[in-house]
Backbone as CSV, one residue per row, in Angstrom:
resi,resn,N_x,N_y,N_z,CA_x,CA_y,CA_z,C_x,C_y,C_z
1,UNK,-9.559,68.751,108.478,-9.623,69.897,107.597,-9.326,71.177,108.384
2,UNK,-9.884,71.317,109.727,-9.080,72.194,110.689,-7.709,72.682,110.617
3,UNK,-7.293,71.641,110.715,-6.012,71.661,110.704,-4.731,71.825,109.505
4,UNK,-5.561,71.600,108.295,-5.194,72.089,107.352,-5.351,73.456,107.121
5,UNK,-6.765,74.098,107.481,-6.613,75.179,107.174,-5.837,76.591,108.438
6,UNK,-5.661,75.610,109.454,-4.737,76.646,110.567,-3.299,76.167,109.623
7,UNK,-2.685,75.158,109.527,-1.439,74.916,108.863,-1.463,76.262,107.423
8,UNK,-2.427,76.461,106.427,-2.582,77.297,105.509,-2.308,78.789,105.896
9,UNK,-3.001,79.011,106.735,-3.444,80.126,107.497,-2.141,80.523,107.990
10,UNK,-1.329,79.941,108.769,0.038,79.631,109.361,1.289,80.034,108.247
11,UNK,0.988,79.218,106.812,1.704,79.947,105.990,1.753,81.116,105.355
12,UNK,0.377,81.566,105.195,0.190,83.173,104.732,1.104,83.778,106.046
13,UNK,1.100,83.429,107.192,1.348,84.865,108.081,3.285,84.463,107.767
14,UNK,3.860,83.394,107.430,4.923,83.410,107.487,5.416,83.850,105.972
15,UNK,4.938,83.789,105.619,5.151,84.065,104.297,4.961,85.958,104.280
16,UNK,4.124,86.585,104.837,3.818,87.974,105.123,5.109,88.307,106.093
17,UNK,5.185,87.937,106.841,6.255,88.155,107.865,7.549,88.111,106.963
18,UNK,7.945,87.269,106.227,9.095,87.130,105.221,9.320,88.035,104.258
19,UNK,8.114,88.659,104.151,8.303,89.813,103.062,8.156,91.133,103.797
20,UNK,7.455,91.201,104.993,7.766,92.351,105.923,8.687,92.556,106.307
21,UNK,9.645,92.017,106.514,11.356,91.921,107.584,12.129,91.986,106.753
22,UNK,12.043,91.480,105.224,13.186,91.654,104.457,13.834,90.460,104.069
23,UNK,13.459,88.819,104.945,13.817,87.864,104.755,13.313,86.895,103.596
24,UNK,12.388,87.578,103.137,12.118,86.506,101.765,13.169,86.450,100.668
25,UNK,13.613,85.350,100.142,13.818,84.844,99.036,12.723,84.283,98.188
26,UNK,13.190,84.172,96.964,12.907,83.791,95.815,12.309,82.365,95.473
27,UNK,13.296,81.466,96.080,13.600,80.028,96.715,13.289,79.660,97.773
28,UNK,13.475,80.232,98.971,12.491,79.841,100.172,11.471,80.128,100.067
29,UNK,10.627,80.884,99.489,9.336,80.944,99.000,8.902,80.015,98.890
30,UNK,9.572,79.501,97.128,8.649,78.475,96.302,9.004,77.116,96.878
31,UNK,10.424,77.021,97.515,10.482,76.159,98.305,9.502,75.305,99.305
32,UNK,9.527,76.510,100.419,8.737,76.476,101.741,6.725,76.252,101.249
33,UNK,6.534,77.263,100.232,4.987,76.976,100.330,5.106,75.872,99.457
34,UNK,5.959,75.412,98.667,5.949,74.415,97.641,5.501,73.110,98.832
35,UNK,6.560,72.893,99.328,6.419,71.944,100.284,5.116,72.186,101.423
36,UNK,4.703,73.046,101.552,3.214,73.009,102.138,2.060,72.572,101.075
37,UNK,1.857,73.060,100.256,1.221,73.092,99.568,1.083,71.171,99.058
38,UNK,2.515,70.875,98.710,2.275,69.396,98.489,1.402,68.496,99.586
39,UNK,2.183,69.504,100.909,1.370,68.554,102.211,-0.004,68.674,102.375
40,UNK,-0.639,69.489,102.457,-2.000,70.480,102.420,-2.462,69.322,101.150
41,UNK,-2.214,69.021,99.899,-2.768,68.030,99.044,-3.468,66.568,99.857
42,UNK,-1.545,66.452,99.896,-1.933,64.518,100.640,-2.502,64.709,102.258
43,UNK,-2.873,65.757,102.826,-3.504,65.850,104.048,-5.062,65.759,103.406
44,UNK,-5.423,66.253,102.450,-6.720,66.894,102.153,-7.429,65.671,101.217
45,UNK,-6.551,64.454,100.454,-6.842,63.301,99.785,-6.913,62.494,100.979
46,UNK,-6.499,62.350,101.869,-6.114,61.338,102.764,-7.382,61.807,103.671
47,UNK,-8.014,62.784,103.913,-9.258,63.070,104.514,-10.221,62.604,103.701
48,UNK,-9.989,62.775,102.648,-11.428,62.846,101.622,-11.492,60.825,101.913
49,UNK,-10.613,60.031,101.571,-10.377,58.736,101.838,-10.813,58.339,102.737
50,UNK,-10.646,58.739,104.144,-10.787,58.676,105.627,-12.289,58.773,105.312
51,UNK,-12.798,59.586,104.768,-14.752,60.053,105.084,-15.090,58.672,104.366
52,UNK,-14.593,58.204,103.311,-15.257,57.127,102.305,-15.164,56.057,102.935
53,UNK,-14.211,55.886,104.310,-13.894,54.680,105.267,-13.184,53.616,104.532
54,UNK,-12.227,54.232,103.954,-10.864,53.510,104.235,-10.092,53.717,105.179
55,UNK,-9.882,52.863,105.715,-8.870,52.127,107.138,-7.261,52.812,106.488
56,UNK,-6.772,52.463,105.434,-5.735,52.923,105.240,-5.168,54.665,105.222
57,UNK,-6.387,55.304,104.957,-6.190,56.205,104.964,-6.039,56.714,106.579
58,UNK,-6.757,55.880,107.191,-6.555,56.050,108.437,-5.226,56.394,109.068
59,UNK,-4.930,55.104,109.337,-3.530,54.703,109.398,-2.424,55.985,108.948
60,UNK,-2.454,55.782,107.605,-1.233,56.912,107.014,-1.786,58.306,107.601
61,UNK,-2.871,59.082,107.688,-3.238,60.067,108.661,-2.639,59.968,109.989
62,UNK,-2.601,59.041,110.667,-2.597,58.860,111.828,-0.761,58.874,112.285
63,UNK,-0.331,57.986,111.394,1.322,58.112,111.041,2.326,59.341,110.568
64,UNK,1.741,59.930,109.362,2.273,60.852,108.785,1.962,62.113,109.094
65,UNK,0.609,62.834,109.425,0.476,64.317,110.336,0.172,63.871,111.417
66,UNK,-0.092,62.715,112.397,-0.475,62.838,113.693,1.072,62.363,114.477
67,UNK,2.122,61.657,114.093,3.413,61.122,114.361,3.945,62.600,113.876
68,UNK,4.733,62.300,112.739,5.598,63.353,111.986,5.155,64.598,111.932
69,UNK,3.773,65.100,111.290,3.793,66.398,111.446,3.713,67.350,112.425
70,UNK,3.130,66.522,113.490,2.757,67.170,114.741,4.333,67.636,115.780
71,UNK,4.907,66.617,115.373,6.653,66.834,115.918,7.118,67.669,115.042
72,UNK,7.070,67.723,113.902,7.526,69.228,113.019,6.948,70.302,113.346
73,UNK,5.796,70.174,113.877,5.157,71.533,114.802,5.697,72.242,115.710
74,UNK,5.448,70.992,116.455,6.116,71.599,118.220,7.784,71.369,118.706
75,UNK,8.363,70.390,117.619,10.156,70.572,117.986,11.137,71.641,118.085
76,UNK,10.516,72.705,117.005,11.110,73.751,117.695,11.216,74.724,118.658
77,UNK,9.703,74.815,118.977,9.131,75.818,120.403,10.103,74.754,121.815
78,UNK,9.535,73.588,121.219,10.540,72.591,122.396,11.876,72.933,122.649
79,UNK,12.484,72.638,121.677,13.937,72.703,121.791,14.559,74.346,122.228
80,UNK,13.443,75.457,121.614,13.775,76.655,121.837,13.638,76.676,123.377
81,UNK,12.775,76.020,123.998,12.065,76.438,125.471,13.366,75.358,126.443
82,UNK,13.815,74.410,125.615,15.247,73.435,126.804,16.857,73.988,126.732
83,UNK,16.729,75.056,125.806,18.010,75.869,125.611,17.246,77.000,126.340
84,UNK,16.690,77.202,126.475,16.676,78.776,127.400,16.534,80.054,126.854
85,UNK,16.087,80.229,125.201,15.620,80.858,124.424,14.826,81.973,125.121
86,UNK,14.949,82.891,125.063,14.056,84.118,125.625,12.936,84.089,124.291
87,UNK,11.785,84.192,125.027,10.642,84.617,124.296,10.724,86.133,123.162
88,UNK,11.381,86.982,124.233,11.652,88.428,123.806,10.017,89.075,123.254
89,UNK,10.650,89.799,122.991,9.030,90.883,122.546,8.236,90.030,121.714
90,UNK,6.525,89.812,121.853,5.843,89.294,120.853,5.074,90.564,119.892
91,UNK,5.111,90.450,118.717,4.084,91.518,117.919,3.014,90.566,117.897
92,UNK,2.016,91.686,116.958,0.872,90.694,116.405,1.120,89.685,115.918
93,UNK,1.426,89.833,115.058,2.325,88.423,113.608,2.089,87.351,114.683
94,UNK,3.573,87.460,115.802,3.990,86.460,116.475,2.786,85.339,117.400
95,UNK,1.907,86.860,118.341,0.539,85.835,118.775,-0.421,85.380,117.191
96,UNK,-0.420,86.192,116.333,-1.600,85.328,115.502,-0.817,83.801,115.484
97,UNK,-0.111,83.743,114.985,0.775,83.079,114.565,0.639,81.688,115.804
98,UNK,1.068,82.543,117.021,1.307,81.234,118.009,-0.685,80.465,118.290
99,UNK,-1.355,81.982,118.055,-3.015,81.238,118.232,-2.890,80.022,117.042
100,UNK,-2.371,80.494,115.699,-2.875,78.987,114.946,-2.418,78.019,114.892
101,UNK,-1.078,78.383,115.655,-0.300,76.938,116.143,-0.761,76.183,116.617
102,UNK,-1.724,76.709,117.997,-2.121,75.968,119.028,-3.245,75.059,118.380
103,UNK,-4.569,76.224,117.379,-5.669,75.402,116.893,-4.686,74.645,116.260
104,UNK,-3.908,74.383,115.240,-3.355,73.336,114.632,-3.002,71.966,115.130
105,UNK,-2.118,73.049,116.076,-1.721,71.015,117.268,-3.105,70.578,117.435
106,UNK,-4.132,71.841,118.482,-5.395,70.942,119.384,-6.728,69.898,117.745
107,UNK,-6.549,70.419,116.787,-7.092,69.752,115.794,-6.491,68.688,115.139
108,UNK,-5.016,68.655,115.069,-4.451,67.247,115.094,-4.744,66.309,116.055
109,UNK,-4.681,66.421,117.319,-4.751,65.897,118.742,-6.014,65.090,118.595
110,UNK,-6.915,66.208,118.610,-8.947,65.812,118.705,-8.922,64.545,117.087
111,UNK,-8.400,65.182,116.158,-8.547,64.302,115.256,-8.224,62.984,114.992
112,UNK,-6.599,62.429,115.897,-6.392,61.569,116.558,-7.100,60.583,117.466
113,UNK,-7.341,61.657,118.268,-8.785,60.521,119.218,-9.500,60.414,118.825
114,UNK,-10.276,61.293,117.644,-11.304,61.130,117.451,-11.637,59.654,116.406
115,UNK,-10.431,59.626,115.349,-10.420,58.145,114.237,-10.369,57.145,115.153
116,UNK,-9.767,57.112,116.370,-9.739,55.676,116.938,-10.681,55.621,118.159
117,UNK,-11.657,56.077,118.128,-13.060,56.019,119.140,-13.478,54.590,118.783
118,UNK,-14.427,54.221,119.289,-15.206,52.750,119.089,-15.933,53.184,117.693
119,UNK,-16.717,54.263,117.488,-17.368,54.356,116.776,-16.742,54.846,115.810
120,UNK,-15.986,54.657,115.496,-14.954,55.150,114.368,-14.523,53.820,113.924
121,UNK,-14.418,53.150,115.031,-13.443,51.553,114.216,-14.977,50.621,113.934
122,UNK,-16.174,50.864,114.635,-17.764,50.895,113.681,-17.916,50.753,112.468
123,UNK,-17.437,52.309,112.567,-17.850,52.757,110.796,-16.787,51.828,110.194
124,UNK,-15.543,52.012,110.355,-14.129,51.333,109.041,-14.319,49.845,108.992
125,UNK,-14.921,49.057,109.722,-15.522,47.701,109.843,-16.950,47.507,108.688
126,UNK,-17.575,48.325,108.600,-18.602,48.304,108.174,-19.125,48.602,106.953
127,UNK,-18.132,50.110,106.511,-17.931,50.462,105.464,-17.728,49.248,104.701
128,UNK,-18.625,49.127,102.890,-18.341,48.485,101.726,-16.982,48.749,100.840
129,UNK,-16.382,47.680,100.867,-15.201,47.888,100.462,-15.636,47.297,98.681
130,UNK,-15.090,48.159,97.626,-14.726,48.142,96.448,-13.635,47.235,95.854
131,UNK,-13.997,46.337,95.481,-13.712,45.351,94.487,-13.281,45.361,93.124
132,UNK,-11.879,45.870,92.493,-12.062,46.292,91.813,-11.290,44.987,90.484
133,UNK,-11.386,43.713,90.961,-11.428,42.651,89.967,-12.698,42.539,89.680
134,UNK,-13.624,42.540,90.337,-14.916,42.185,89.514,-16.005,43.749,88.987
135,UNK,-16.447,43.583,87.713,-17.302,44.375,88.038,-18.499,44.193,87.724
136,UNK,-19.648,45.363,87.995,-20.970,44.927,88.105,-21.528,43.783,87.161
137,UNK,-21.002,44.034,86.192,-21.378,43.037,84.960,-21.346,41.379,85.584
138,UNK,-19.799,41.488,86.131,-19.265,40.376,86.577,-20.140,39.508,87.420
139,UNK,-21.200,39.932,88.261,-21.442,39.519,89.779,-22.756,39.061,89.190
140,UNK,-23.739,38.793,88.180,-24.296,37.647,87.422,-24.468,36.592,86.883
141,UNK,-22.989,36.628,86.660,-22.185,35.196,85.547,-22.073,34.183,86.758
142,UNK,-22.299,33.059,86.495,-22.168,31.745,87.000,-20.888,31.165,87.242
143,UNK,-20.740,30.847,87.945,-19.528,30.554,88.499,-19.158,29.059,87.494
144,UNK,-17.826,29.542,86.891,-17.510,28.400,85.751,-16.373,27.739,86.113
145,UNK,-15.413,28.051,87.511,-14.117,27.960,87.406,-13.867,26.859,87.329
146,UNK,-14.642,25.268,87.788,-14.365,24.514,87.491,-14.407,23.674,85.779
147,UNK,-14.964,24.182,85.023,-15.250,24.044,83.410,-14.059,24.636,82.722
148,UNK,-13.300,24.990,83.512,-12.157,26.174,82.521,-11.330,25.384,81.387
149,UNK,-11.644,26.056,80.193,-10.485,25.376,79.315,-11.456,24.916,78.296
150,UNK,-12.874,24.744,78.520,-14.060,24.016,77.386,-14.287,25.101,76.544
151,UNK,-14.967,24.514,75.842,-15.673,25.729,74.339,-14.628,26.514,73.304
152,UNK,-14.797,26.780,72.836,-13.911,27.493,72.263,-13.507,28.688,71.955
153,UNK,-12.481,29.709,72.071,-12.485,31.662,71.686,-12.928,31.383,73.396
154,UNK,-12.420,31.025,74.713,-12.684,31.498,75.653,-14.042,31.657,76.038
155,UNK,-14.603,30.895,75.131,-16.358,31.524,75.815,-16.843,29.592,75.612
156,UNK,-17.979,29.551,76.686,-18.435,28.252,76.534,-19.852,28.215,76.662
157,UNK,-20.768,27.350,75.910,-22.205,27.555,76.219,-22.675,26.751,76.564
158,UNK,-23.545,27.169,78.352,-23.892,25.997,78.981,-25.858,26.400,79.020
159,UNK,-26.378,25.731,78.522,-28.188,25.896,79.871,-28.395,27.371,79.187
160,UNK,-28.314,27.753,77.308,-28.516,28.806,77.150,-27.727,30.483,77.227
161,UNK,-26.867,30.249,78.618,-26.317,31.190,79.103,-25.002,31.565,78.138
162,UNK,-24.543,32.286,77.946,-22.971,32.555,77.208,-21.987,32.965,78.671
163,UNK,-20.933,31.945,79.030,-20.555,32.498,80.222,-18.891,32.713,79.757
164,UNK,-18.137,33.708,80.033,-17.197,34.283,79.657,-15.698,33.556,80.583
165,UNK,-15.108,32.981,79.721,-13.757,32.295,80.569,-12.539,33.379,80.531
């Protein structure tokens, strides 16, 4: 959630900066926060998942902002810094900006190590997993599977009980 909200945080200042300089459009706007905003969703479901200890959510966290997003972070400072890019003058904008970069990466990073600790693969082992062929009703009824096909209208009566085929 850190890291969502430095990624958020990250877009207000670019988004301010875009309308300070003269470079906003209309379309890169709704574009650019469009596409944050979708991400900021499935980052923020995929946490909420992760707390309930699903493993999968794990995984796709771990794949999709700790692989991919984290390289959409830092590929361009990279590539700017192996061409020989001059830094040139920083304003404010530019350090706020580069401070929430950094919390962003270092809260992806920590969040990374942190899902695959021992006690993390604990909890996703342990956690009750949801069943969602049977339900509560279900987990009373007597096991009929070998009787299948008797009685009639799908229902058969054995020992009192009404058990549902």
């Amino acid at each position: 959630m850190t890291a969502v909200a430095a990624g958020a945080f990250e877009t207000v200042l670019a988004v301010g900066g875009m309308l300070a300089d003269g470079t906003a459009t209309a379309g890169a706007l709704i574009s650019g926060v469009g596409l944050r905003l979708a991400v900021f969703a499935v980052a923020i479901f995929l946490t909420l998942r992760l707390r309930a200890g699903r493993n999968w959510a794990r995984m796709a966290i771990a794949v999709m902002l700790g692989v991919f997003g984290l390289l959409s972070m830092v590929i361009e400072p990279i590539k700017d810094l192996l061409a020989g890019t001059p830094l040139g003058p920083l304003d404010g904008l530019d350090l706020l900006f580069a401070g929430s970069r950094v919390v962003h990466v270092l809260a992806v990073l920590t969040a990374m190590a942190l899902m695959f600790l021992p006690q993390a693969n604990a909890y996703f082992r342990k956690t009750p997993r949801r069943h969602t062929t049977v339900g509560p009703q279900d987990a009373a009824l007597p096991d009929t599977s070998t009787d299948m096909g008797q009685g009639s209208g799908g229902h058969r009566r054995s020992g009192g009980t009404r058990t549902v085929l």
